[in-house]
mmCIF file of C-alpha atoms in Angstrom:
data_model
loop_
_atom_site.group_PDB
_atom_site.id
_atom_site.type_symbol
_atom_site.label_atom_id
_atom_site.label_comp_id
_atom_site.label_asym_id
_atom_site.label_seq_id
_atom_site.Cartn_x
_atom_site.Cartn_y
_atom_site.Cartn_z
ATOM 1 C CA GLY A 1 8.482 5.809 -14.993
ATOM 2 C CA ALA A 2 6.223 2.918 -13.944
ATOM 3 C CA VAL A 3 3.157 5.089 -13.478
ATOM 4 C CA VAL A 4 -0.326 3.819 -12.752
ATOM 5 C CA SER A 5 -3.039 6.307 -13.597
ATOM 6 C CA GLN A 6 -6.237 5.926 -11.583
ATOM 7 C CA HIS A 7 -9.543 7.613 -12.397
ATOM 8 C CA PRO A 8 -11.673 9.144 -11.136
ATOM 9 C CA SER A 9 -9.926 10.614 -8.133
ATOM 10 C CA ARG A 10 -13.188 11.430 -6.454
ATOM 11 C CA VAL A 11 -16.752 10.309 -7.106
ATOM 12 C CA ILE A 12 -20.069 10.794 -5.404
ATOM 13 C CA CYS A 13 -22.899 8.518 -6.382
ATOM 14 C CA LYS A 14 -26.399 7.729 -5.263
ATOM 15 C CA SER A 15 -27.181 4.601 -3.339
ATOM 16 C CA GLY A 16 -28.071 1.741 -5.675
ATOM 17 C CA THR A 17 -26.027 2.915 -8.616
ATOM 18 C CA SER A 18 -22.779 1.435 -9.928
ATOM 19 C CA VAL A 19 -19.402 3.101 -10.132
ATOM 20 C CA LYS A 20 -16.432 2.109 -12.262
ATOM 21 C CA ILE A 21 -12.857 2.890 -11.271
ATOM 22 C CA GLU A 22 -10.083 2.550 -13.829
ATOM 23 C CA CYS A 23 -6.400 1.931 -13.412
ATOM 24 C CA ARG A 24 -4.065 2.163 -16.364
ATOM 25 C CA SER A 25 -0.386 1.365 -16.459
ATOM 26 C CA LEU A 26 1.090 4.115 -18.611
ATOM 27 C CA ASP A 27 4.570 2.958 -19.479
ATOM 28 C CA PHE A 28 4.672 -0.702 -18.605
ATOM 29 C CA GLN A 29 2.565 -3.826 -18.858
ATOM 30 C CA ALA A 30 0.844 -4.914 -15.684
ATOM 31 C CA THR A 31 0.122 -8.626 -15.719
ATOM 32 C CA THR A 32 -1.098 -8.419 -12.158
ATOM 33 C CA MET A 33 -2.908 -5.617 -10.398
ATOM 34 C CA PHE A 34 -4.077 -5.385 -6.834
ATOM 35 C CA TRP A 35 -7.103 -3.523 -5.504
ATOM 36 C CA TYR A 36 -7.122 -2.141 -1.982
ATOM 37 C CA ARG A 37 -9.743 -0.444 0.126
ATOM 38 C CA GLN A 38 -8.952 1.972 2.906
ATOM 39 C CA PHE A 39 -11.513 3.206 5.408
ATOM 40 C CA PRO A 40 -10.831 6.477 7.226
ATOM 41 C CA LYS A 41 -7.890 6.270 9.592
ATOM 42 C CA GLN A 42 -7.381 2.616 8.797
ATOM 43 C CA SER A 43 -4.881 0.595 6.856
ATOM 44 C CA LEU A 44 -5.059 -0.602 3.282
ATOM 45 C CA MET A 45 -6.858 -3.896 2.998
ATOM 46 C CA LEU A 46 -6.345 -6.047 -0.064
ATOM 47 C CA MET A 47 -9.636 -6.750 -1.803
ATOM 48 C CA ALA A 48 -8.545 -8.750 -4.805
ATOM 49 C CA THR A 49 -5.763 -9.631 -7.172
ATOM 50 C CA SER A 50 -6.517 -9.288 -10.851
ATOM 51 C CA ASN A 51 -4.591 -11.082 -13.557
ATOM 52 C CA GLU A 52 -4.797 -10.133 -17.198
ATOM 53 C CA GLY A 53 -7.068 -12.491 -19.100
ATOM 54 C CA SER A 54 -8.318 -14.459 -16.127
ATOM 55 C CA LYS A 55 -10.713 -14.154 -13.213
ATOM 56 C CA ALA A 56 -9.723 -12.107 -10.238
ATOM 57 C CA THR A 57 -8.838 -13.718 -6.935
ATOM 58 C CA TYR A 58 -10.804 -12.196 -4.092
ATOM 59 C CA GLU A 59 -9.768 -12.021 -0.478
ATOM 60 C CA GLN A 60 -11.927 -13.662 2.134
ATOM 61 C CA GLY A 61 -14.975 -11.615 2.965
ATOM 62 C CA VAL A 62 -14.968 -9.569 -0.240
ATOM 63 C CA GLU A 63 -18.119 -10.033 -2.327
ATOM 64 C CA LYS A 64 -17.067 -10.774 -5.876
ATOM 65 C CA ASP A 65 -20.539 -10.047 -7.242
ATOM 66 C CA LYS A 66 -20.473 -6.617 -5.686
ATOM 67 C CA PHE A 67 -16.926 -5.664 -6.583
ATOM 68 C CA LEU A 68 -16.473 -6.641 -10.199
ATOM 69 C CA ILE A 69 -12.898 -6.642 -11.408
ATOM 70 C CA ASN A 70 -11.950 -6.808 -15.055
ATOM 71 C CA HIS A 71 -8.377 -6.987 -16.319
ATOM 72 C CA ALA A 72 -8.956 -7.266 -20.033
ATOM 73 C CA SER A 73 -5.596 -5.940 -21.167
ATOM 74 C CA LEU A 74 -2.062 -5.625 -19.890
ATOM 75 C CA THR A 75 -2.546 -1.930 -19.281
ATOM 76 C CA LEU A 76 -6.054 -1.653 -17.871
ATOM 77 C CA SER A 77 -7.814 -3.021 -14.827
ATOM 78 C CA THR A 78 -11.213 -1.838 -13.660
ATOM 79 C CA LEU A 79 -13.125 -2.149 -10.421
ATOM 80 C CA THR A 80 -16.892 -1.712 -10.569
ATOM 81 C CA VAL A 81 -18.776 -1.231 -7.341
ATOM 82 C CA THR A 82 -22.257 -2.472 -8.138
ATOM 83 C CA SER A 83 -25.402 -1.352 -6.338
ATOM 84 C CA ALA A 84 -23.340 0.874 -4.112
ATOM 85 C CA HIS A 85 -24.438 1.578 -0.558
ATOM 86 C CA PRO A 86 -23.181 4.142 1.951
ATOM 87 C CA GLU A 87 -21.060 1.498 3.673
ATOM 88 C CA ASP A 88 -19.087 1.140 0.416
ATOM 89 C CA SER A 89 -17.860 4.693 0.839
ATOM 90 C CA SER A 90 -14.121 4.375 1.081
ATOM 91 C CA PHE A 91 -10.782 5.132 -0.552
ATOM 92 C CA TYR A 92 -9.922 2.616 -3.261
ATOM 93 C CA ILE A 93 -6.350 2.221 -4.518
ATOM 94 C CA CYS A 94 -4.916 0.034 -7.236
ATOM 95 C CA SER A 95 -1.370 -1.234 -7.422
ATOM 96 C CA ALA A 96 0.855 -3.120 -9.834
ATOM 97 C CA ILE A 97 4.070 -5.020 -9.444
ATOM 98 C CA ILE A 98 7.045 -3.468 -11.167
ATOM 99 C CA ASN A 99 10.502 -4.821 -11.655
ATOM 100 C CA ARG A 100 12.648 -1.905 -12.615
ATOM 101 C CA ASP A 101 15.700 -1.134 -10.555
ATOM 102 C CA GLY A 102 14.577 -3.974 -8.350
ATOM 103 C CA TYR A 103 11.298 -5.452 -7.311
ATOM 104 C CA GLY A 104 8.531 -3.233 -6.015
ATOM 105 C CA TYR A 105 5.035 -1.860 -6.383
ATOM 106 C CA THR A 106 3.568 1.231 -7.938
ATOM 107 C CA PHE A 107 0.269 2.664 -6.770
ATOM 108 C CA GLY A 108 -2.500 4.661 -8.334
ATOM 109 C CA SER A 109 -3.419 7.948 -6.732
ATOM 110 C CA GLY A 110 -6.611 6.507 -5.291
ATOM 111 C CA THR A 111 -10.334 7.075 -5.701
ATOM 112 C CA ARG A 112 -12.423 8.504 -2.919
ATOM 113 C CA LEU A 113 -15.916 7.083 -3.272
ATOM 114 C CA THR A 114 -18.826 8.608 -1.411
ATOM 115 C CA VAL A 115 -22.218 6.940 -1.656
ATOM 116 C CA VAL A 116 -25.132 9.127 -0.603
ATOM 117 C CA ALA B 1 0.409 -16.052 7.153
ATOM 118 C CA GLN B 2 2.196 -12.770 6.921
ATOM 119 C CA LYS B 3 1.516 -9.998 9.390
ATOM 120 C CA VAL B 4 2.850 -6.511 9.995
ATOM 121 C CA THR B 5 2.458 -4.722 13.309
ATOM 122 C CA GLN B 6 2.890 -1.020 13.840
ATOM 123 C CA ALA B 7 2.198 -0.591 17.515
ATOM 124 C CA GLN B 8 2.353 3.195 17.462
ATOM 125 C CA THR B 9 -0.988 4.486 16.240
ATOM 126 C CA GLU B 10 -0.157 8.178 16.556
ATOM 127 C CA ILE B 11 3.002 10.089 17.343
ATOM 128 C CA SER B 12 3.456 13.829 17.806
ATOM 129 C CA VAL B 13 6.834 15.480 18.081
ATOM 130 C CA VAL B 14 8.052 19.026 17.964
ATOM 131 C CA GLU B 15 9.796 20.096 14.804
ATOM 132 C CA LYS B 16 13.512 19.270 14.644
ATOM 133 C CA GLU B 17 13.170 16.372 17.023
ATOM 134 C CA ASP B 18 14.114 12.879 15.909
ATOM 135 C CA VAL B 19 11.379 10.247 15.748
ATOM 136 C CA THR B 20 11.419 6.485 15.232
ATOM 137 C CA LEU B 21 8.510 4.530 13.815
ATOM 138 C CA ASP B 22 8.440 0.885 14.765
ATOM 139 C CA CYS B 23 7.556 -2.047 12.528
ATOM 140 C CA VAL B 24 7.506 -5.716 13.481
ATOM 141 C CA TYR B 25 6.679 -8.399 10.968
ATOM 142 C CA GLU B 26 5.827 -12.092 10.867
ATOM 143 C CA THR B 27 6.484 -14.423 7.973
ATOM 144 C CA ARG B 28 7.235 -18.074 7.356
ATOM 145 C CA ASP B 29 9.166 -17.359 4.183
ATOM 146 C CA THR B 30 12.924 -16.985 4.079
ATOM 147 C CA THR B 31 12.627 -14.699 1.068
ATOM 148 C CA TYR B 32 10.557 -11.581 1.488
ATOM 149 C CA TYR B 33 10.551 -7.840 0.951
ATOM 150 C CA LEU B 34 9.859 -5.049 3.397
ATOM 151 C CA PHE B 35 8.656 -1.602 2.439
ATOM 152 C CA TRP B 36 7.885 1.753 3.963
ATOM 153 C CA TYR B 37 5.355 4.105 2.406
ATOM 154 C CA LYS B 38 4.272 7.616 3.284
ATOM 155 C CA GLN B 39 0.659 8.652 2.820
ATOM 156 C CA PRO B 40 0.105 12.416 3.002
ATOM 157 C CA PRO B 41 -3.425 13.836 3.382
ATOM 158 C CA SER B 42 -3.896 13.677 -0.395
ATOM 159 C CA GLY B 43 -4.016 9.898 -0.050
ATOM 160 C CA GLU B 44 -1.387 8.971 -2.587
ATOM 161 C CA LEU B 45 1.166 6.444 -1.401
ATOM 162 C CA VAL B 46 4.768 7.570 -1.629
ATOM 163 C CA PHE B 47 7.391 4.857 -1.783
ATOM 164 C CA LEU B 48 10.248 5.359 0.675
ATOM 165 C CA ILE B 49 12.300 2.190 0.763
ATOM 166 C CA ARG B 50 12.420 -1.479 -0.151
ATOM 167 C CA ARG B 51 14.590 -4.026 1.588
ATOM 168 C CA ASN B 52 14.896 -7.721 0.766
ATOM 169 C CA SER B 53 15.327 -10.335 3.445
ATOM 170 C CA PHE B 54 18.933 -11.052 2.536
ATOM 171 C CA ASP B 55 20.107 -7.509 2.950
ATOM 172 C CA GLU B 56 20.381 -6.484 6.586
ATOM 173 C CA GLN B 57 22.447 -3.413 5.973
ATOM 174 C CA ASN B 58 20.980 -0.316 7.462
ATOM 175 C CA GLU B 59 20.258 2.483 5.053
ATOM 176 C CA ILE B 60 20.359 6.230 5.274
ATOM 177 C CA SER B 61 18.774 8.596 2.815
ATOM 178 C CA GLY B 62 19.044 12.201 3.846
ATOM 179 C CA ARG B 63 17.106 12.625 7.077
ATOM 180 C CA TYR B 64 15.639 9.138 6.792
ATOM 181 C CA SER B 65 17.250 5.964 8.049
ATOM 182 C CA TRP B 66 16.107 2.392 8.423
ATOM 183 C CA ASN B 67 17.207 -0.308 10.829
ATOM 184 C CA PHE B 68 16.498 -3.863 9.656
ATOM 185 C CA GLN B 69 17.025 -6.566 12.276
ATOM 186 C CA LYS B 70 16.052 -10.096 11.270
ATOM 187 C CA SER B 71 16.784 -11.394 14.755
ATOM 188 C CA THR B 72 13.895 -9.355 16.130
ATOM 189 C CA SER B 73 11.840 -9.256 12.881
ATOM 190 C CA SER B 74 11.857 -5.496 12.961
ATOM 191 C CA PHE B 75 12.282 -2.828 10.321
ATOM 192 C CA ASN B 76 12.233 0.515 12.088
ATOM 193 C CA PHE B 77 12.238 3.912 10.430
ATOM 194 C CA THR B 78 13.864 7.012 11.895
ATOM 195 C CA ILE B 79 13.414 10.595 10.795
ATOM 196 C CA THR B 80 16.057 12.949 12.113
ATOM 197 C CA ALA B 81 15.520 16.675 12.488
ATOM 198 C CA SER B 82 11.826 16.280 11.678
ATOM 199 C CA GLN B 83 10.001 18.872 9.604
ATOM 200 C CA VAL B 84 6.352 19.812 9.309
ATOM 201 C CA VAL B 85 6.280 18.302 5.806
ATOM 202 C CA ASP B 86 6.979 14.921 7.387
ATOM 203 C CA SER B 87 3.495 14.920 8.871
ATOM 204 C CA ALA B 88 1.669 11.984 7.290
ATOM 205 C CA VAL B 89 0.632 8.415 7.885
ATOM 206 C CA TYR B 90 3.478 5.966 7.462
ATOM 207 C CA PHE B 91 2.900 2.340 6.523
ATOM 208 C CA CYS B 92 5.251 -0.571 6.835
ATOM 209 C CA ALA B 93 4.482 -3.447 4.449
ATOM 210 C CA LEU B 94 5.625 -6.977 3.725
ATOM 211 C CA SER B 95 5.605 -9.097 0.590
ATOM 212 C CA GLU B 96 6.309 -12.812 0.489
ATOM 213 C CA GLU B 97 7.359 -14.816 -2.538
ATOM 214 C CA GLU B 98 4.578 -17.352 -2.152
ATOM 215 C CA ASN B 99 3.582 -17.182 -5.816
ATOM 216 C CA PHE B 100 6.004 -15.665 -8.242
ATOM 217 C CA GLY B 101 4.436 -12.637 -9.924
ATOM 218 C CA ASN B 102 1.473 -12.662 -7.578
ATOM 219 C CA GLU B 103 3.035 -11.523 -4.377
ATOM 220 C CA LYS B 104 0.557 -9.864 -2.078
ATOM 221 C CA LEU B 105 1.584 -6.805 -0.123
ATOM 222 C CA THR B 106 0.414 -6.788 3.475
ATOM 223 C CA PHE B 107 0.284 -3.441 5.210
ATOM 224 C CA GLY B 108 0.637 -2.590 8.855
ATOM 225 C CA THR B 109 -2.020 -0.463 10.473
ATOM 226 C CA GLY B 110 0.008 2.682 9.984
ATOM 227 C CA THR B 111 1.439 5.348 12.254
ATOM 228 C CA ARG B 112 0.060 8.857 12.037
ATOM 229 C CA LEU B 113 2.954 11.243 12.553
ATOM 230 C CA THR B 114 2.317 14.861 13.410
ATOM 231 C CA ILE B 115 5.169 17.326 13.491
ATOM 232 C CA ILE B 116 4.335 20.335 15.619
ATOM 233 C CA PRO B 117 5.859 23.604 14.414
#
């Protein structure tokens, strides 16, 4: 239980185009979702916190106009990388808080974005 | 601000050896949660353990054990009789209760563990 489905798992796009990544909570309602970025051989860095029905809260240094986050329902949050550039190539992971059998987090399987 | 330090960037051990991964954390909160996650090459994060700040009991789960010491702000992870399948990157993480329902999870830099057959 408490599964977050993330799609696509892998995407290659041309520089200048936009890419949308979706995260769906399958068997629970996710009021809050977190978006992380992970560069090769580095840790996960929190990009933003998205709350259903309100604007996302971005971490310092993350461009909100470039990384558009929409959390329109309790089961879906999306991250759109706009006008992607090669330096945006990274592994993006979403996460949601769960409170079953205790407090914790569940993670999507990640999206590997390559911008060429 | 919360911070998690994993000083060991990479560790290699021969199969069947025991290995301990260190984690030191910083927080101003008295209530917090600590986590360990495994990230195999596929990238997906695998939850291993959660510990809240009021529970200092050590835990053992099969070949895995965790040592939580508030006095030294450490939450170390030991794998006994290591196996090749244990090869992965391991992350320690911390969550504070600064805003109920909005708790951010801060990750350490990770330790890449390689088990040599």
